[in-house]
CSV table of C-alpha atoms and ligand atoms in Angstrom, one decimal:
chain,number,residue,atom,x,y,z
T,1,MET,CA,124.0,102.3,36.4
T,2,ALA,CA,126.8,101.3,34.0
T,3,CYS,CA,128.3,97.9,34.3
T,4,ALA,CA,128.7,96.7,37.8
T,5,ASP,CA,132.1,96.4,39.3
T,6,ALA,CA,133.6,96.3,42.7
T,7,SER,CA,134.1,100.1,42.9
T,8,GLN,CA,130.3,100.6,42.5
T,9,SER,CA,129.5,98.3,45.3
T,10,THR,CA,130.5,100.8,47.9
T,11,VAL,CA,127.8,103.2,46.5
T,12,ALA,CA,125.3,100.4,46.5
T,13,GLU,CA,126.3,99.4,49.9
T,14,ARG,CA,125.6,102.9,51.3
T,15,ASN,CA,122.2,103.0,49.6
T,16,VAL,CA,120.8,99.7,50.4
T,17,GLY,CA,118.6,100.7,53.4
T,18,MET,CA,116.6,98.3,55.4
T,19,ILE,CA,115.0,95.6,53.3
T,20,ASP,CA,111.5,94.5,54.1
T,21,PHE,CA,111.8,90.7,54.0
T,22,ASP,CA,108.4,90.4,55.8
T,23,ARG,CA,106.5,91.6,52.7
T,24,ILE,CA,104.5,89.0,50.9
T,25,TYR,CA,104.4,89.0,47.1
T,26,ASP,CA,102.0,87.0,45.0
T,27,ARG,CA,104.2,84.8,42.7
T,28,HIS,CA,101.5,83.0,40.8
T,29,GLN,CA,101.4,85.2,37.7
T,30,PHE,CA,104.9,84.3,36.5
T,31,GLY,CA,104.5,80.5,36.5
T,32,SER,CA,106.4,79.9,39.8
T,33,VAL,CA,107.2,76.2,40.2
T,34,LYS,CA,107.1,76.6,43.9
T,35,TRP,CA,103.7,78.2,44.0
T,36,ALA,CA,102.2,76.1,41.2
T,37,ASN,CA,103.1,73.1,43.5
T,38,GLN,CA,104.7,71.4,40.6
T,39,TRP,CA,108.3,70.7,39.8
T,40,ASP,CA,107.9,71.1,36.1
T,41,GLU,CA,105.4,70.3,33.4
T,42,PHE,CA,106.4,66.6,33.5
T,43,SER,CA,105.7,66.1,37.2
T,44,PRO,CA,102.4,65.5,38.9
T,45,ARG,CA,100.9,68.5,40.8
T,46,VAL,CA,100.5,68.4,44.5
T,47,GLU,CA,96.8,69.1,44.9
T,48,GLY,CA,95.2,70.9,47.8
T,49,GLU,CA,93.1,73.9,48.8
T,50,ASP,CA,94.9,77.1,49.5
T,51,LEU,CA,98.3,75.4,49.8
T,52,LEU,CA,101.2,77.2,51.4
T,53,SER,CA,104.3,76.4,49.5
T,54,LEU,CA,107.3,75.8,51.7
T,55,TRP,CA,109.1,73.3,49.6
T,56,THR,CA,111.2,73.8,46.5
T,57,ALA,CA,114.5,75.8,47.0
T,58,ASP,CA,113.8,79.3,45.9
T,59,MET,CA,113.0,82.2,48.1
T,60,ASP,CA,109.9,84.5,48.1
T,61,PHE,CA,112.1,87.6,48.3
T,62,ARG,CA,113.0,90.2,45.7
T,63,ALA,CA,116.6,90.1,44.5
T,64,PRO,CA,118.9,93.0,45.5
T,65,GLU,CA,117.6,96.4,44.1
T,66,THR,CA,120.9,96.8,42.3
T,67,VAL,CA,120.3,93.6,40.3
T,68,ILE,CA,116.7,94.6,39.6
T,69,ALA,CA,117.7,98.0,38.4
T,70,ARG,CA,120.3,96.6,36.0
T,71,LEU,CA,118.0,93.9,34.7
T,72,ARG,CA,115.2,96.5,34.2
T,73,GLU,CA,117.6,98.7,32.3
T,74,ALA,CA,118.6,95.8,30.1
T,75,ALA,CA,115.0,94.7,29.7
T,76,ASP,CA,114.1,98.3,28.6
T,77,HIS,CA,116.8,98.3,26.1
T,78,GLY,CA,114.7,95.7,24.3
T,79,ILE,CA,117.3,94.0,22.2
T,80,TYR,CA,118.2,90.6,23.7
T,81,GLY,CA,120.8,89.3,21.3
T,82,TYR,CA,123.8,87.1,21.9
T,83,THR,CA,126.0,88.2,24.7
T,84,ARG,CA,129.4,87.3,26.0
T,85,ARG,CA,131.3,87.2,29.2
T,86,ASP,CA,134.4,89.3,29.1
T,87,PRO,CA,137.5,88.7,31.3
T,88,ARG,CA,136.0,91.0,33.9
T,89,HIS,CA,133.2,88.5,34.4
T,90,TYR,CA,135.7,86.0,35.8
T,91,GLU,CA,137.4,88.6,37.9
T,92,ILE,CA,134.1,89.3,39.6
T,93,VAL,CA,133.6,85.6,40.4
T,94,GLN,CA,137.1,85.3,41.7
T,95,SER,CA,136.7,88.4,43.8
T,96,TRP,CA,133.5,87.1,45.3
T,97,PHE,CA,135.1,83.9,46.5
T,98,ALA,CA,138.2,85.6,47.7
T,99,ARG,CA,136.2,88.0,49.8
T,100,ARG,CA,133.5,85.7,51.0
T,101,HIS,CA,135.3,82.3,51.2
T,102,ASP,CA,139.0,82.9,51.3
T,103,TRP,CA,139.4,81.0,48.1
T,104,SER,CA,140.8,82.6,45.0
T,105,PRO,CA,140.3,80.4,41.9
T,106,ALA,CA,142.8,81.1,39.1
T,107,LEU,CA,141.1,83.1,36.4
T,108,GLU,CA,142.1,80.6,33.7
T,109,SER,CA,140.6,77.7,35.8
T,110,MET,CA,137.0,79.0,35.4
T,111,LEU,CA,134.5,77.8,32.8
T,112,PRO,CA,131.1,79.3,32.2
T,113,ALA,CA,128.1,77.2,32.7
T,114,PRO,CA,124.3,77.7,32.1
T,115,ALA,CA,123.5,76.3,35.6
T,116,ILE,CA,124.9,73.7,38.0
T,117,MET,CA,123.0,70.5,37.1
T,118,PRO,CA,123.7,70.6,33.3
T,119,SER,CA,127.4,71.1,34.1
T,120,ILE,CA,127.5,68.1,36.4
T,121,ALA,CA,125.9,66.1,33.6
T,122,ALA,CA,128.6,67.3,31.3
T,123,MET,CA,131.3,66.2,33.8
T,124,LEU,CA,129.9,62.8,34.2
T,125,ARG,CA,129.7,62.3,30.4
T,126,THR,CA,133.2,63.5,29.9
T,127,PHE,CA,135.1,61.7,32.7
T,128,THR,CA,133.1,58.5,33.4
T,129,LYS,CA,131.7,55.8,31.1
T,130,PRO,CA,128.3,54.2,31.2
T,131,GLY,CA,128.2,51.8,34.1
T,132,ASP,CA,130.9,53.6,36.1
T,133,GLY,CA,130.2,54.1,39.8
T,134,VAL,CA,129.5,57.6,41.2
T,135,ILE,CA,129.2,58.1,44.9
T,136,VAL,CA,126.7,60.4,46.6
T,137,GLN,CA,125.9,60.7,50.3
T,138,SER,CA,122.3,60.4,51.2
T,139,PRO,CA,119.9,61.8,52.1
T,140,ILE,CA,120.8,64.1,49.3
T,141,TYR,CA,119.4,66.6,46.7
T,142,SER,CA,117.4,64.2,44.5
T,143,PRO,CA,118.5,65.4,41.0
T,144,TYR,CA,121.8,63.8,41.8
T,145,PHE,CA,120.1,60.5,41.4
T,146,GLU,CA,118.7,61.5,38.1
T,147,VAL,CA,121.9,63.0,36.7
T,148,ILE,CA,123.8,59.8,37.6
T,149,GLN,CA,121.2,57.2,36.6
T,150,GLY,CA,119.8,59.2,33.7
T,151,ASN,CA,123.2,59.3,32.1
T,152,GLY,CA,123.6,55.5,32.6
T,153,ARG,CA,126.1,55.7,35.4
T,154,LYS,CA,125.9,53.5,38.5
T,155,LEU,CA,124.6,55.1,41.6
T,156,LEU,CA,126.6,54.3,44.7
T,157,VAL,CA,125.0,55.6,47.9
T,158,ASN,CA,127.0,56.2,51.0
T,159,ARG,CA,124.4,56.9,53.8
T,160,LEU,CA,125.2,59.6,56.2
T,161,ARG,CA,125.1,58.6,59.9
T,162,LEU,CA,122.6,60.5,62.0
T,163,GLU,CA,124.1,61.2,65.4
T,164,ASN,CA,122.6,63.6,67.9
T,165,ASN,CA,120.6,65.3,65.3
T,166,ARG,CA,123.6,65.9,63.1
T,167,TYR,CA,124.9,64.1,60.0
T,168,GLU,CA,128.3,62.5,60.2
T,169,LEU,CA,130.4,60.8,57.5
T,170,ASP,CA,130.5,57.0,57.2
T,171,LEU,CA,134.1,56.9,56.0
T,172,GLU,CA,134.4,53.1,56.3
T,173,ASN,CA,131.5,52.5,53.9
T,174,PHE,CA,132.7,55.4,51.7
T,175,GLU,CA,136.0,53.5,51.2
T,176,LYS,CA,134.2,50.3,50.4
T,177,LEU,CA,132.2,52.1,47.7
T,178,ALA,CA,135.3,54.0,46.5
T,179,ALA,CA,136.9,50.7,45.3
T,180,GLY,CA,134.2,50.6,42.5
T,181,ALA,CA,133.8,54.3,41.8
T,182,LYS,CA,135.1,56.8,39.3
T,183,ALA,CA,133.6,60.0,40.7
T,184,PHE,CA,132.2,61.4,43.9
T,185,LEU,CA,129.4,64.0,43.8
T,186,LEU,CA,129.9,66.2,47.0
T,187,CYS,CA,127.2,68.6,48.1
T,188,ASN,CA,129.0,71.3,50.2
T,189,PRO,CA,127.2,72.6,52.2
T,190,HIS,CA,124.9,69.6,52.2
T,191,ASN,CA,121.3,69.8,50.9
T,192,PRO,CA,119.0,68.9,52.7
T,193,ALA,CA,120.7,69.1,56.1
T,194,GLY,CA,122.5,72.5,55.5
T,195,LYS,CA,125.7,71.0,57.0
T,196,ALA,CA,129.0,72.8,56.1
T,197,TRP,CA,131.7,70.1,55.9
T,198,THR,CA,134.8,70.8,57.9
T,199,ARG,CA,138.3,70.8,56.7
T,200,GLU,CA,138.9,67.5,58.6
T,201,GLU,CA,135.9,65.9,57.0
T,202,LEU,CA,136.9,67.1,53.5
T,203,THR,CA,140.5,66.0,54.0
T,204,ALA,CA,139.3,62.5,55.1
T,205,LEU,CA,137.2,62.2,51.9
T,206,ASN,CA,140.0,63.6,49.8
T,207,ASP,CA,142.4,61.0,51.2
T,208,ILE,CA,140.2,58.1,50.1
T,209,CYS,CA,139.5,59.7,46.7
T,210,GLU,CA,143.3,60.1,46.2
T,211,ARG,CA,143.9,56.4,47.1
T,212,TYR,CA,141.3,55.2,44.6
T,213,GLY,CA,141.8,57.8,41.8
T,214,ILE,CA,138.3,59.3,42.2
T,215,LEU,CA,137.4,62.6,40.7
T,216,VAL,CA,135.4,65.0,43.0
T,217,ILE,CA,132.6,67.1,41.7
T,218,SER,CA,131.7,69.6,44.4
T,219,ASP,CA,128.4,71.5,44.3
T,220,ASP,CA,128.8,74.6,46.4
T,221,ILE,CA,125.6,76.3,45.4
T,222,HIS,CA,124.4,76.7,49.0
T,223,CYS,CA,127.7,78.1,50.3
T,224,ASP,CA,126.9,81.8,50.7
T,225,ILE,CA,124.0,82.0,53.2
T,226,ARG,CA,126.1,81.2,56.3
T,227,LEU,CA,124.1,80.7,59.5
T,228,SER,CA,126.6,79.3,61.9
T,229,ASN,CA,130.3,80.2,62.7
T,230,ARG,CA,131.4,77.3,60.5
T,231,PRO,CA,133.2,78.7,57.5
T,232,HIS,CA,132.6,77.3,54.0
T,233,ILE,CA,135.6,75.3,53.1
T,234,VAL,CA,136.0,74.9,49.3
T,235,PHE,CA,137.1,71.3,48.6
T,236,SER,CA,139.9,72.4,46.2
T,237,SER,CA,141.3,74.8,48.8
T,238,ILE,CA,142.3,72.0,51.2
T,239,SER,CA,145.4,70.8,49.3
T,240,GLU,CA,147.0,70.7,45.9
T,241,ASP,CA,146.0,67.2,45.2
T,242,ALA,CA,142.4,68.0,46.2
T,243,ALA,CA,142.5,70.9,43.7
T,244,GLU,CA,143.9,68.6,41.0
T,245,LYS,CA,141.1,66.1,41.2
T,246,SER,CA,138.2,68.5,41.7
T,247,PHE,CA,135.5,70.5,39.8
T,248,ILE,CA,134.0,73.3,41.9
T,249,CYS,CA,130.5,74.3,40.8
T,250,THR,CA,129.3,77.7,42.0
T,251,ALA,CA,126.4,80.0,41.2
T,252,PRO,CA,124.7,83.1,42.7
T,253,THR,CA,121.3,81.7,42.1
T,254,LYS,CA,120.4,80.4,45.6
T,255,THR,CA,122.3,83.3,47.3
T,256,PHE,CA,120.5,86.1,45.5
T,257,ASN,CA,117.3,84.3,44.5
T,258,LEU,CA,118.1,84.2,40.8
T,259,ALA,CA,117.2,80.6,39.9
T,260,GLY,CA,115.1,81.8,36.9
T,261,VAL,CA,117.9,83.8,35.5
T,262,PRO,CA,120.7,81.2,35.9
T,263,SER,CA,124.4,81.5,35.3
T,264,ALA,CA,127.1,79.4,36.9
T,265,THR,CA,130.8,78.9,37.0
T,266,VAL,CA,132.9,75.7,37.2
T,267,SER,CA,136.5,75.9,38.4
T,268,VAL,CA,138.8,73.2,37.1
T,269,ALA,CA,142.5,73.5,38.2
T,270,ASN,CA,143.7,70.7,36.0
T,271,LYS,CA,144.2,72.0,32.5
T,272,GLU,CA,143.7,68.8,30.6
T,273,ARG,CA,140.4,68.1,32.3
T,274,ARG,CA,139.3,71.7,31.9
T,275,ASP,CA,139.9,71.5,28.1
T,276,ALA,CA,138.1,68.1,28.0
T,277,LEU,CA,135.1,69.5,29.9
T,278,LEU,CA,135.0,72.6,27.8
T,279,ALA,CA,135.0,70.5,24.6
T,280,THR,CA,131.9,68.6,25.9
T,281,MET,CA,130.2,71.8,26.9
T,282,GLN,CA,130.9,73.3,23.5
T,283,ALA,CA,129.7,70.2,21.7
T,284,SER,CA,126.4,70.6,23.6
T,285,PHE,CA,126.3,74.4,22.9
T,286,MET,CA,126.2,75.1,26.6
T,287,VAL,CA,128.6,78.0,26.8
T,288,ASN,CA,126.6,80.8,25.3
T,289,ALA,CA,125.7,83.3,27.9
T,290,ASN,CA,122.1,84.0,28.8
T,291,PHE,CA,121.5,87.8,28.4
T,292,PHE,CA,120.0,88.3,31.8
T,293,GLY,CA,121.8,85.5,33.7
T,294,ARG,CA,125.3,86.9,32.9
T,295,LEU,CA,124.3,90.4,34.0
T,296,ALA,CA,122.5,89.2,37.2
T,297,LEU,CA,125.6,87.2,38.2
T,298,GLU,CA,127.9,90.2,37.7
T,299,VAL,CA,125.8,92.7,39.5
T,300,ALA,CA,124.9,90.4,42.4
T,301,TYR,CA,128.5,89.4,43.1
T,302,SER,CA,129.7,93.0,42.7
T,303,THR,CA,127.0,94.8,44.8
T,304,GLY,CA,125.1,92.2,46.7
T,305,VAL,CA,126.9,92.0,50.0
T,306,PRO,CA,124.7,94.4,52.0
T,307,TRP,CA,121.6,92.6,50.8
T,308,LEU,CA,123.1,89.2,51.6
T,309,ASP,CA,124.1,90.3,55.1
T,310,GLN,CA,120.5,91.4,55.8
T,311,LEU,CA,119.1,88.3,54.2
T,312,THR,CA,121.4,86.1,56.3
T,313,ARG,CA,120.2,87.7,59.5
T,314,TYR,CA,116.6,87.3,58.4
T,315,ILE,CA,117.0,83.7,57.5
T,316,GLY,CA,118.8,83.1,60.8
T,317,GLY,CA,115.8,84.6,62.5
T,318,ASN,CA,113.5,82.3,60.6
T,319,VAL,CA,115.5,79.3,61.6
T,320,GLY,CA,115.4,80.4,65.2
T,321,PHE,CA,111.7,80.9,64.9
T,322,VAL,CA,111.2,77.3,63.6
T,323,LEU,CA,113.4,75.8,66.3
T,324,LYS,CA,111.5,77.5,69.1
T,325,PHE,CA,108.1,76.9,67.5
T,326,ALA,CA,108.8,73.2,67.0
T,327,GLU,CA,109.9,72.8,70.6
T,328,ASP,CA,106.7,74.5,71.8
T,329,ARG,CA,104.1,73.4,69.4
T,330,LEU,CA,105.1,70.7,67.0
T,331,PRO,CA,105.3,67.5,69.0
T,332,GLY,CA,107.0,64.7,67.1
T,333,ILE,CA,109.1,67.1,64.9
T,334,THR,CA,112.8,67.8,65.5
T,335,PRO,CA,114.4,70.3,63.3
T,336,MET,CA,118.1,70.1,62.4
T,337,ARG,CA,120.0,73.4,62.8
T,338,PRO,CA,121.6,74.2,59.4
T,339,ASP,CA,125.1,75.8,59.1
T,340,ALA,CA,124.1,77.3,55.7
T,341,SER,CA,121.2,77.6,53.2
T,342,PHE,CA,117.6,78.5,53.8
T,343,LEU,CA,116.4,74.9,54.3
T,344,VAL,CA,115.5,73.2,57.5
T,345,TRP,CA,115.5,69.4,57.7
T,346,LEU,CA,112.8,68.1,60.0
T,347,ASP,CA,112.9,64.7,61.6
T,348,ALA,CA,109.3,63.5,61.8
T,349,ARG,CA,109.9,59.8,61.7
T,350,GLY,CA,107.6,58.8,64.5
T,351,LEU,CA,104.8,61.0,63.2
T,352,ASP,CA,105.4,59.6,59.6
T,353,ARG,CA,104.6,56.1,60.9
T,354,LYS,CA,101.7,57.3,62.9
T,355,VAL,CA,99.9,59.2,60.1
T,356,GLY,CA,101.1,56.9,57.2
T,357,GLY,CA,103.1,59.6,55.4
T,358,VAL,CA,103.8,62.9,57.1
T,359,GLN,CA,104.2,65.1,53.9
T,360,GLN,CA,100.8,64.1,52.6
T,361,PHE,CA,99.3,64.5,56.1
T,362,PHE,CA,100.4,68.2,56.1
T,363,VAL,CA,99.1,68.8,52.6
T,364,ASP,CA,95.7,67.3,53.4
T,365,GLN,CA,95.3,68.4,57.1
T,366,ALA,CA,97.3,71.7,57.2
T,367,GLY,CA,97.3,72.9,53.6
T,368,VAL,CA,101.1,73.1,53.8
T,369,ASN,CA,103.3,71.7,51.1
T,370,LEU,CA,106.8,70.6,52.3
T,371,TYR,CA,109.3,68.4,50.5
T,372,ASP,CA,109.0,64.7,51.3
T,373,GLY,CA,112.2,63.3,52.8
T,374,ARG,CA,111.8,60.1,50.8
T,375,VAL,CA,112.7,62.0,47.6
T,376,TYR,CA,116.3,62.4,49.1
T,377,GLY,CA,116.9,58.7,49.1
T,378,PRO,CA,118.0,56.2,51.8
T,379,GLY,CA,117.8,57.9,55.2
T,380,GLY,CA,115.3,60.5,54.1
T,381,GLU,CA,112.2,58.4,55.1
T,382,GLY,CA,110.1,60.1,57.7
T,383,PHE,CA,111.9,63.5,57.2
T,384,ILE,CA,110.4,66.6,55.6
T,385,ARG,CA,112.3,69.6,54.3
T,386,LEU,CA,111.0,73.1,55.1
T,387,ASN,CA,112.1,76.1,53.1
T,388,VAL,CA,112.4,79.1,55.4
T,389,GLY,CA,113.4,81.5,52.5
T,390,CYS,CA,110.0,83.2,52.9
T,391,PRO,CA,108.5,86.1,54.8
T,392,ARG,CA,108.2,85.3,58.5
T,393,PRO,CA,104.4,86.0,58.6
T,394,LEU,CA,104.0,83.3,55.9
T,395,LEU,CA,106.3,80.9,57.8
T,396,ARG,CA,104.3,81.6,61.0
T,397,ARG,CA,101.0,80.9,59.2
T,398,GLY,CA,102.4,77.6,57.9
T,399,LEU,CA,103.7,76.4,61.2
T,400,GLU,CA,100.5,77.4,63.0
T,401,ARG,CA,98.5,75.3,60.5
T,402,MET,CA,100.8,72.4,61.1
T,403,SER,CA,100.4,72.8,64.8
T,404,ARG,CA,96.6,72.8,64.5
T,405,ALA,CA,96.8,69.7,62.3
T,406,LEU,CA,98.8,67.9,65.0
T,407,GLU,CA,96.4,68.9,67.8
T,408,SER,CA,93.6,67.3,65.9
T,409,LEU,CA,95.4,63.9,65.9
M,501,PLP,C1,122.4,71.2,46.0
M,501,PLP,C2,121.8,71.8,44.7
M,501,PLP,N1,122.5,71.8,43.6
M,501,PLP,C3,122.0,72.3,42.4
M,501,PLP,C4,120.7,72.9,42.4
M,501,PLP,C5,120.2,73.4,41.1
M,501,PLP,O1,121.1,74.1,40.5
M,501,PLP,P1,120.8,74.7,39.0
M,501,PLP,O2,119.5,75.2,39.0
M,501,PLP,O3,121.9,75.7,38.8
M,501,PLP,O4,121.0,73.5,38.1
M,501,PLP,C6,120.0,73.0,43.6
M,501,PLP,C7,118.7,73.6,43.6
M,501,PLP,O5,117.9,73.4,44.5
M,501,PLP,C8,120.6,72.4,44.8
M,501,PLP,O6,119.9,72.5,46.0
């Protein structure tokens, strides 16, 4: 295949066939973080016999065949020199968001990024000073704490309110924190809960940010796998002033399971801020393209829709399976139904108290490794996050092990 573009996607779309997401692949040989039960070489390992890994957020599925074929072709070429993104790269990104999310970022608004988290760090370093307040809404993806505190900024936590097994905004408290904040780090859709924020909710947040002069960094990495009829609303699409103050961070890495070949895009409508951010990124030599990451992004966005549609149905099936299984056989565990992503947030607070730490209980008694809700900050205590981006037979095995562990209590 030559370079991917939108016209080739129709050929790919016809040829995709039924994908066997049930198939289990051994991932140990390539140093998988998820299956080594280790975040990185600096974190302690989760120890256990024959552990099933249903924690960190990548999936146990092969990427779309079109992506694999193009990467294989590039790998076979064997010369992995410096590579660049041409203007078509940004047209591909623009076209993806226009087709999938009814949002068409201006071509000149887009900056290349190696991944989401390094670009958020660059934004904080460019637009806030040490000691400045940055708001997050917990429970939340824990590297947000690290990127704020690790860069010497002040973490301001607005706890989400849990109502009828859904998270709601606490706008009153958000406004109190806003008075001492320079930036707000929005996770849309929300990780760990998989909630897609509505236009009304985003507008309410934007109104407060407008009043207090707060910049909004929106991380939309989980926007593509849509499980409910709630659309993904891009923050900058709600109004002109929202667009002016925002940085929209996107990547195909969760969507197409490409976390190990990352490439991301940041859209910044305001020219002055875009230039300032680019200057920081250039000073950190962050803008060089990764040979495989750039290609993977282009091919995935150009040809990946049929794969993504099948994946979304499969993940939806896995979520349904978890909801039913929990109702029948996991007493003390209440899953939250996600609007998007491949993550299911499980309320196990009673159980957590009873067993003195529910995550460790399932590691020790079930051989299942889930993410401990405590990691997600205030409000995460007693919850666990289950990654359903895996073959259903494997998911079933994990849930059955958990069920047996609960029976033995
Ligand atoms: C909300 C969120 N943002 C960012 C990331 C990581 O993005 P990257 O690997 O591009 O830094 C993740 C990964 O799990 C995530 O869940």
